[in-house]
Coordinates of C-alpha atoms and ligand atoms in Angstrom, one line a residue:
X855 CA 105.4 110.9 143.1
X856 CA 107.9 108.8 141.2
X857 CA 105.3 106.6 140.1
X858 CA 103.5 109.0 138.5
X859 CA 106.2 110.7 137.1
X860 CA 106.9 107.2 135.0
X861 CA 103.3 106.7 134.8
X862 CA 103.7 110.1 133.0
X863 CA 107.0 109.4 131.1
X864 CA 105.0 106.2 129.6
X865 CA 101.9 108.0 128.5
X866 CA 104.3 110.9 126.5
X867 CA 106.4 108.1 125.3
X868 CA 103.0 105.9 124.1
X869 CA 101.9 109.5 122.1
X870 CA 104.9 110.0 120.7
X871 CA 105.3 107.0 119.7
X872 CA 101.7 107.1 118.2
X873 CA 102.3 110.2 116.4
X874 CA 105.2 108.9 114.8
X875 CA 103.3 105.6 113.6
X876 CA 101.3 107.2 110.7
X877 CA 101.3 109.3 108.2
X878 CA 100.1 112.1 107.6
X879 CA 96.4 111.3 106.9
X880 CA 93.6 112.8 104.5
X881 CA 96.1 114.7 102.6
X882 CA 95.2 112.3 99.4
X883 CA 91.1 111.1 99.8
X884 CA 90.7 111.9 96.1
X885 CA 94.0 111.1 93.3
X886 CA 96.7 113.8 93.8
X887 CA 96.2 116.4 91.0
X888 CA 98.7 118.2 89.8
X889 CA 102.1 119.1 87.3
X890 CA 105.6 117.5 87.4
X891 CA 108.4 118.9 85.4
X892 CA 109.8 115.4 84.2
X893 CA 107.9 114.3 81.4
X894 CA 108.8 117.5 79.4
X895 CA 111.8 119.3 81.1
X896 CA 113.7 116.8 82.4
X897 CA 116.9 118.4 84.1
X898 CA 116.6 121.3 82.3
X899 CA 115.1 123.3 85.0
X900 CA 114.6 126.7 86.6
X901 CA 112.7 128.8 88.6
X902 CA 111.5 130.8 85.8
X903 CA 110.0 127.9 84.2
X904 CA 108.3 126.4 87.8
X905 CA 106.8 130.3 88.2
X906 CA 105.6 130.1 84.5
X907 CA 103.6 126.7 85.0
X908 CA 101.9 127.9 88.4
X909 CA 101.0 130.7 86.4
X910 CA 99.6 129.2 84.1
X911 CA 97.7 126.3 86.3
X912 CA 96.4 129.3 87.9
X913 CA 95.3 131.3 84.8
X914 CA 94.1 128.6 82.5
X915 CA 91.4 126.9 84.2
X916 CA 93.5 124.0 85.5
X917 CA 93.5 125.4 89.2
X918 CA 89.7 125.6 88.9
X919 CA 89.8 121.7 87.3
X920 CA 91.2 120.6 90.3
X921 CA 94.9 120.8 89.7
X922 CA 96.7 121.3 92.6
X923 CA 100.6 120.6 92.9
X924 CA 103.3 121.9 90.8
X925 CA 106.0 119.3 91.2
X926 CA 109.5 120.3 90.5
X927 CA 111.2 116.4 89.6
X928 CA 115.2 115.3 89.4
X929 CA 118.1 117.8 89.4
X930 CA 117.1 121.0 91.2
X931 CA 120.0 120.2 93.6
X932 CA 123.1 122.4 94.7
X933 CA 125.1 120.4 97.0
X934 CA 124.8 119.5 100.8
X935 CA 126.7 122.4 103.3
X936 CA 129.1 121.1 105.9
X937 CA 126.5 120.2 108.4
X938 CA 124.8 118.0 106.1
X939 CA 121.7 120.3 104.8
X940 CA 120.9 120.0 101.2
X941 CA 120.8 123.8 99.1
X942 CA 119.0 124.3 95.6
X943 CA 121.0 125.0 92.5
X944 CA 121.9 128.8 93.3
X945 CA 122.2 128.8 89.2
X946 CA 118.6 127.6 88.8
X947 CA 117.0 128.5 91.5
X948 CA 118.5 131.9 93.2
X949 CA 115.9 133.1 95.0
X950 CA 115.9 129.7 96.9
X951 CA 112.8 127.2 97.8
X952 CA 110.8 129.2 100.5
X953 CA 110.4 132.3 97.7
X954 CA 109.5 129.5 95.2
X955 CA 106.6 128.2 97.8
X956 CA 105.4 131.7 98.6
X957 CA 104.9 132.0 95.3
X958 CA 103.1 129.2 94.4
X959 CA 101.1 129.2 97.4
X960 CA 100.4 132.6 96.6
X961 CA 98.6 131.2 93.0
X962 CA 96.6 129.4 95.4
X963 CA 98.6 126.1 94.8
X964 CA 101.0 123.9 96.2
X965 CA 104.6 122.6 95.5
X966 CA 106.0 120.1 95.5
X967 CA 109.9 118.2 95.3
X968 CA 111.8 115.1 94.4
X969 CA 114.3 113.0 96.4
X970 CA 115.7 109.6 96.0
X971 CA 116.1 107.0 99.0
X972 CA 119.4 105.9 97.7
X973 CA 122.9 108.0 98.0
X974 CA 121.4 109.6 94.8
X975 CA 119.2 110.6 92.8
X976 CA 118.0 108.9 89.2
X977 CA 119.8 112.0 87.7
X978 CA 123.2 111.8 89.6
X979 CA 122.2 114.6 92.3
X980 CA 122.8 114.1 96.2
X981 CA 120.1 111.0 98.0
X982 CA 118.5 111.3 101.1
X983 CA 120.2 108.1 102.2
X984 CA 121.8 109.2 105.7
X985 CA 119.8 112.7 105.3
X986 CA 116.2 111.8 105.9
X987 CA 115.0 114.1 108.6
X988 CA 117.9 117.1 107.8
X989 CA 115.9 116.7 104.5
X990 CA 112.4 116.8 105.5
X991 CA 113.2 119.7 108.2
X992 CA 114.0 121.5 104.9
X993 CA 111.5 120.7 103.0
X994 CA 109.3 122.0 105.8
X995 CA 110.9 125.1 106.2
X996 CA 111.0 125.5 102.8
X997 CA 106.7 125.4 102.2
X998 CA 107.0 122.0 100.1
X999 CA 103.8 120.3 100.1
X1000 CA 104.4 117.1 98.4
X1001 CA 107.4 114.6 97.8
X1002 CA 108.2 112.4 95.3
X1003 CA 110.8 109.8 96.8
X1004 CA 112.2 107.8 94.0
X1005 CA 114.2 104.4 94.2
X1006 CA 117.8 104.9 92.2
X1007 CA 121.5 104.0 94.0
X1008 CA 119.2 101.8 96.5
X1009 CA 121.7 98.5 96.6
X1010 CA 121.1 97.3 99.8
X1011 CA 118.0 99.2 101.5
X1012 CA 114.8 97.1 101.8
X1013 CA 111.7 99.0 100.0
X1014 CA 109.6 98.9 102.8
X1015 CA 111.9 100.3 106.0
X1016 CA 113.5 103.1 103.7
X1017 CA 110.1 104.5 102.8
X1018 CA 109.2 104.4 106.1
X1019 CA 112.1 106.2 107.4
X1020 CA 111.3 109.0 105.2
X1021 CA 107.3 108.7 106.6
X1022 CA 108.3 108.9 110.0
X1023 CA 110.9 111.8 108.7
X1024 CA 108.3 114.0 107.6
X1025 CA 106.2 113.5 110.8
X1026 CA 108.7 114.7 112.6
X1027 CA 109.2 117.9 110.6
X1028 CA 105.9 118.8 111.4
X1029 CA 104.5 119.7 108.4
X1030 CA 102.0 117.8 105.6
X1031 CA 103.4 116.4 103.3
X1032 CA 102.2 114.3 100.4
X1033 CA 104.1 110.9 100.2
X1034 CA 104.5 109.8 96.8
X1035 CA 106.5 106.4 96.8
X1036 CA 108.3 105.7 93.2
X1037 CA 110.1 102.5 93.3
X1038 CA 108.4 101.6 89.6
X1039 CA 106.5 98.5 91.6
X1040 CA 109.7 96.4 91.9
X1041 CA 108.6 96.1 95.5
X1042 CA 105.1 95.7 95.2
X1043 CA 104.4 98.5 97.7
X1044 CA 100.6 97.7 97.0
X1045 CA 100.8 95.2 100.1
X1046 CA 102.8 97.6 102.3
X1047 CA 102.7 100.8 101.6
X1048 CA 99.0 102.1 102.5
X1049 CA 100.0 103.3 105.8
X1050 CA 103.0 104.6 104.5
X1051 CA 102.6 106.8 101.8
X1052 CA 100.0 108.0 99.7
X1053 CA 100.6 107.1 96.5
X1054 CA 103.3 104.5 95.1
X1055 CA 104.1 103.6 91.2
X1056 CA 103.3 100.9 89.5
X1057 CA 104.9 100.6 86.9
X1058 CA 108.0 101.6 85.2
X1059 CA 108.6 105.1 83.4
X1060 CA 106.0 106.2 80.6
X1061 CA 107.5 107.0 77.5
X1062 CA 105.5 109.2 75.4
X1063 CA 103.9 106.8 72.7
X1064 CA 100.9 105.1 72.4
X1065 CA 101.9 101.5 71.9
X1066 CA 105.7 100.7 72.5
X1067 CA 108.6 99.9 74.6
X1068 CA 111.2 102.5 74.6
X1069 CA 114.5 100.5 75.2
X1070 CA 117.5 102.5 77.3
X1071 CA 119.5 99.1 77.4
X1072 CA 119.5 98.0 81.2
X1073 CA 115.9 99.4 81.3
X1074 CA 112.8 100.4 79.1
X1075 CA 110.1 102.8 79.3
X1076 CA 106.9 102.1 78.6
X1077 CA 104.0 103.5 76.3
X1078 CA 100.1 104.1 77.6
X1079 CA 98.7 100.7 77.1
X1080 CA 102.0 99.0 78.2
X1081 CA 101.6 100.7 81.8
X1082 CA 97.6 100.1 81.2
X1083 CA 98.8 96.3 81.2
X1084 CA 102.0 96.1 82.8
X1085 CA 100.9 94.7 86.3
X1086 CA 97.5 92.4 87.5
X1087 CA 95.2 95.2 87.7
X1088 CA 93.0 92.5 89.8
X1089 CA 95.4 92.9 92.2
X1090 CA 96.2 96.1 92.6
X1091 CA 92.7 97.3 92.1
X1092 CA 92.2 96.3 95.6
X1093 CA 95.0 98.2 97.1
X1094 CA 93.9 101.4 96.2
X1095 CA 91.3 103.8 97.9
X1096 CA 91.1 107.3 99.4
X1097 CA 94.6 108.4 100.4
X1098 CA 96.5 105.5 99.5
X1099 CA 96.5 105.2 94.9
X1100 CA 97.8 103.0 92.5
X1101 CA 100.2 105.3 90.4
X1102 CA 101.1 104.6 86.7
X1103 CA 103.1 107.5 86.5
X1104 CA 102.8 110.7 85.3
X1105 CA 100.9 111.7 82.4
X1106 CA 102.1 112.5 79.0
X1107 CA 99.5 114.4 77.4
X1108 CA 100.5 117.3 75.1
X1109 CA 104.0 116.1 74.5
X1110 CA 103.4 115.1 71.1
X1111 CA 100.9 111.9 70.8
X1112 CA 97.9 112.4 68.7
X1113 CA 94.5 114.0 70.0
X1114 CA 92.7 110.9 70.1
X1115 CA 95.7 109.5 71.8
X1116 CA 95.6 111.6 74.3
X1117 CA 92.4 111.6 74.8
X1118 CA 92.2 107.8 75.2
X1119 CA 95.4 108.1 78.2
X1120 CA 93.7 110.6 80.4
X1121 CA 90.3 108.6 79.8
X1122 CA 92.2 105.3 81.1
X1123 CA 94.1 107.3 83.5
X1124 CA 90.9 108.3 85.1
X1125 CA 89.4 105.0 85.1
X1126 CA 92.1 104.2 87.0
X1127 CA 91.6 106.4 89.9
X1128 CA 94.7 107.3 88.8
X1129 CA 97.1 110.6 89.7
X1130 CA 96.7 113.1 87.1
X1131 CA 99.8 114.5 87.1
X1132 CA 100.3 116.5 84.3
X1133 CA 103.8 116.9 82.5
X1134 CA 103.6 119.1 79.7
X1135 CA 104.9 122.6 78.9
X1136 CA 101.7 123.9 80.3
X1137 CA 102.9 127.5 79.1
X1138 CA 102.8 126.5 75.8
X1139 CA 100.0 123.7 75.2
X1140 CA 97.0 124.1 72.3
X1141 CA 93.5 124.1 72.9
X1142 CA 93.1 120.5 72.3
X1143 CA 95.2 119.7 75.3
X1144 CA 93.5 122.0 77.3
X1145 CA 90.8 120.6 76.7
X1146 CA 91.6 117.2 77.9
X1147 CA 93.4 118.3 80.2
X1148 CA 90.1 119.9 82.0
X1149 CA 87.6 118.4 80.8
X1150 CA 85.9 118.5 84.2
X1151 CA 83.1 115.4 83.7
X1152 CA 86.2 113.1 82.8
X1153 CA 88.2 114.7 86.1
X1154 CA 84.9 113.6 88.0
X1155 CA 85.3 110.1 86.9
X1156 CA 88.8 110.1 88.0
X1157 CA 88.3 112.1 91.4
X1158 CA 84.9 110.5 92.9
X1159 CA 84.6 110.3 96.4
X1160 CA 84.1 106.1 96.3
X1161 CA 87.8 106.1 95.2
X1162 CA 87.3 102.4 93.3
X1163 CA 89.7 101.7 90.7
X1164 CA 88.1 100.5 87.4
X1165 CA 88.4 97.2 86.0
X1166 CA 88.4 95.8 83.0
X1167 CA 85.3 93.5 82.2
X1168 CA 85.8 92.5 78.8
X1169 CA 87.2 92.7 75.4
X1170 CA 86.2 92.9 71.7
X1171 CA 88.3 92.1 69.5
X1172 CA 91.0 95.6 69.7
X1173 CA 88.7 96.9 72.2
X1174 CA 88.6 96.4 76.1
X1175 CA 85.6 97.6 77.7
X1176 CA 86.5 99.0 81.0
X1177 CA 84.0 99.8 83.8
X1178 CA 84.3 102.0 87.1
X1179 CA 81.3 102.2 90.1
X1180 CA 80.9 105.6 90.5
X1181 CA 78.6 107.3 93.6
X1182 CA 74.9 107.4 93.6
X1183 CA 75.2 104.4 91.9
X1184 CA 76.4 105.5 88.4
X1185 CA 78.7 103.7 86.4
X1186 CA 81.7 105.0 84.3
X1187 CA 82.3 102.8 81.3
X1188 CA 85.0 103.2 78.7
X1189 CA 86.1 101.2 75.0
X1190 CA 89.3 101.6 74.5
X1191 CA 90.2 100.6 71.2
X1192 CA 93.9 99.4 71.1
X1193 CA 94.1 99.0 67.6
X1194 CA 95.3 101.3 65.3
X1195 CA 92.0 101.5 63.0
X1196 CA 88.3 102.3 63.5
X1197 CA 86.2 100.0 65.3
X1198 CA 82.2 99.3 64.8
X1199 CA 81.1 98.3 68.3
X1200 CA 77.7 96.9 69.5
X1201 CA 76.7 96.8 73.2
X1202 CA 73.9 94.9 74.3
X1203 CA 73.2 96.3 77.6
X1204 CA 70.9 93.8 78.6
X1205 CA 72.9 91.0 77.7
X1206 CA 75.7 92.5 80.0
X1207 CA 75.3 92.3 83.9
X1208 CA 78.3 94.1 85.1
X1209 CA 79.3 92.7 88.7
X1210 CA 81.9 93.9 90.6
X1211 CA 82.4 91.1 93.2
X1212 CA 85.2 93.3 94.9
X1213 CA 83.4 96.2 95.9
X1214 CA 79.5 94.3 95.6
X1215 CA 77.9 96.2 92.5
X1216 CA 76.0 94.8 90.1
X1217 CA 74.5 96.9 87.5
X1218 CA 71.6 94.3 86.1
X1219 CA 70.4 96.5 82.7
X1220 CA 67.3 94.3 82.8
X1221 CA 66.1 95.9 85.7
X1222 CA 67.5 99.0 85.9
X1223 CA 67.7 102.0 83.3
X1224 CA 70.5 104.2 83.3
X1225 CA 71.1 107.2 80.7
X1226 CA 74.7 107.6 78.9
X1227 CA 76.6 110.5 78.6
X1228 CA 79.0 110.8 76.0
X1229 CA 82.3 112.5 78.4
X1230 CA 84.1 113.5 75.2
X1231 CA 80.8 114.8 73.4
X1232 CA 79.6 115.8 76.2
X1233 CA 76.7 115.1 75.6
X1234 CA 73.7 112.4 76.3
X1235 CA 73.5 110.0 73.7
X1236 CA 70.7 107.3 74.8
X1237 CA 69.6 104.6 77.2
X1238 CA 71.0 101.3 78.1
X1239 CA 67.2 100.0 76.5
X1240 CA 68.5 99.7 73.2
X1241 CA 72.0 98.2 72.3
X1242 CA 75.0 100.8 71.9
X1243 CA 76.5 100.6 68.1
X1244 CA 79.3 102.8 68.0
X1245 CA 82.6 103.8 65.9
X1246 CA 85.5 104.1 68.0
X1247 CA 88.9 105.4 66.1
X1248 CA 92.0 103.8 66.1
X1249 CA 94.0 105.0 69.3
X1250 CA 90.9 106.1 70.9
X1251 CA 88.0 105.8 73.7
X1252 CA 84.1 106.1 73.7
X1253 CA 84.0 106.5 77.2
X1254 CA 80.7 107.3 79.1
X1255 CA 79.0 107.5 82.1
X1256 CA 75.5 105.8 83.0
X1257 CA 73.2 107.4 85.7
X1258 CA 70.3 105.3 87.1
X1259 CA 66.9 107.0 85.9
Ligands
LIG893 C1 113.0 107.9 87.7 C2 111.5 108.2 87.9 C3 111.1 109.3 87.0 C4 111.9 110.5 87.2 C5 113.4 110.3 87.1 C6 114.2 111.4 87.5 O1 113.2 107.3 86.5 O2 110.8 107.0 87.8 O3 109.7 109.5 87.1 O4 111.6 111.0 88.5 O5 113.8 109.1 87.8 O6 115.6 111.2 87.3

């Protein structure tokens, strides 16, 4: 009898132990789609404003896009209570979390929060450090879907074990949550963090510009193609797949950078299987970036189910020529033009075998025919049998996609 009582007592402690050795899985399989209030709002924050964005997401055509999280960033804290459980700002959010989640659930969406590994937050508010699993019991209780962990006040802590704390954290609560791991790729979580989280950052903050380095003294943030460029997209390229993305931060469409500049970052953002995590005042947007916003054949790009991150295969003088394997054997392909003025492009298809010797696809043009489809135009605009001449503004993309005929 005693023996199998241990014999028991071993197989419950193997399970647990098994539960609590992954995370939560197949909450990711395609990028993470959603809204964060950082980019636009910063700390200036509220309820109202969260409510008015789900709203929206759920009115506008987003929801139906795929969109999918409204993310409420830094500085929605109150303070901790005496036994240690952290409480939302009762002045900017009174009617508390849960009635927050009910309601955004009740848009048919899901929300999601921001913590900070360290003894605080980026914006001064109380860390998880110390808190982990009081903090993820109340995110559970509270309906949050989706957590952004972020990597200020963290002298000390090793990358790795912290985010895992807060994996095993959120097991235990019970409920599924989205990892997101931002700790700007100082750590390289591409090596370690696949079983951890679901996302991690790359890079360092976007600013909103084009083509510049926003300097805050001890640290910059970056414009689109600096994030585009910041890291070995060779390497990283490899680390990313269904549930587990490469993350160069949240977008900043509709917060003041030309159409065509826009255009061009959620274009890139898409051929980088990237997150697109809106983080404009999506109550008060124009058409144009709407439109980019949902342009749904763009979104496929970004969101199909092979999950490969694009690469870049070449360049033309301002213009890199990016390239994505797609299912069914298409083929996203995308000039970005980094320079400021027009560019006259000509693409011999047949001259160009496109390999991709990480995932083994070779599109051979000789022997294969494949149609393009303008994404921005949306329209289809030839065959790879005769060379592509194109103009492709300043600041802007010809990005297409090529089905095999
Ligand atoms: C860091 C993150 C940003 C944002 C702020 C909030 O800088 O990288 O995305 O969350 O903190 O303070």
């Amino acid at each position: 009898m005693k023996q199998i009582k241990l014999l028991l007592s071993i197989v419950l402690l193997l399970f647990t132990m098994q539960i609590g050795a992954q995370k939560f899985e197949g909450l990711a399989l395609t990028p993470p789609m959603g809204w964060n209030s950082w980019n636009h709002f910063a700390c200036e924050i509220n309820e109202d404003i969260i409510k008015g964005v789900a709203d929206e997401m759920a009115s506008n055509g987003m929801r139906d896009a795929g969109y999918e999280y409204i993310n409420i960033d830094d500085c929605w804290h109150g303070e901790r209570d005496s036994l240690g459980f952290i409480h939302p700002s009762p002045e900017h959010f009174p009617s508390g979390m849960k009635a927050l989640s009910d309601y955004v659930h009740s848009k048919g969406l899901k929300l999601g929060i921001y913590s900070d590994a360290g003894w605080k937050t980026c914006g001064g508010h109380p860390g998880s450090r110390g808190h982990e699993y009081q903090d993820a019991m109340q995110y559970a209780k509270w309906g949050i879907d989706y957590l952004k962990y972020d990597w200020c006040f963290t002298d000390g802590l090793k990358a790795e074990g912290t985010y895992l704390t807060m994996r095993e954290a959120l097991r235990a609560a019970g409920r599924p949550i989205v990892l997101s791991i931002c700790e700007w790729g100082d750590n390289s979580p591409w090596f370690w963090a696949t079983d951890i989280g679901h996302l991690w950052r790359t890079t360092g903050d976007i600013y909103n510009c084009f083509d510049c380095e926003y300097d805050h003294g001890s640290w910059s943030s970056w414009g689109v193609l600096q994030i585009i460029d910041q890291r070995d997209n060779d390497t990283l390229r490899k680390y990313a797949g269904p549930d587990h993305w490469n993350d160069p931060d949240m977008m900043e469409i509709g917060n003041g950078m030309s159409v065509n500049e826009d255009r061009a970052h959620f274009s890139m953002w898409c051929m980088l299987a990237a997150p697109l995590i809106a983080g404009n005042d999506l109550r008060k947007m124009n058409a144009e970036t709407l439109e980019i916003l949902t342009n749904k054949e763009a979104i496929a790009v970004d969101q199909d189910a092979l999950g490969i991150q694009g690469f870049k295969y070449m360049s033309m003088d301002s213009v890199d020529v990016w390239v994505k394997p797609l299912a069914d054997n298409d083929l996203a392909i995308c000039f970005l033009n980094k320079g400021k003025n027009n560019a006259e492009i000509e693409f011999n298809w047949k001259e160009n075998t496109i390999v991709d010797d990480l995932k083994g696809f070779t599109y051979n043009f000789s022997e294969s025919e494949y149609t393009l489809r303008d994404l921005w135009l949306k329209e289809d605009i030839g065959k790879t049998s005769k060379p592509l001449k194109a103009t492709v503004p300043g600041y802007d993309v010809l990005m297409l996609r090529l089905s095999d005929i």
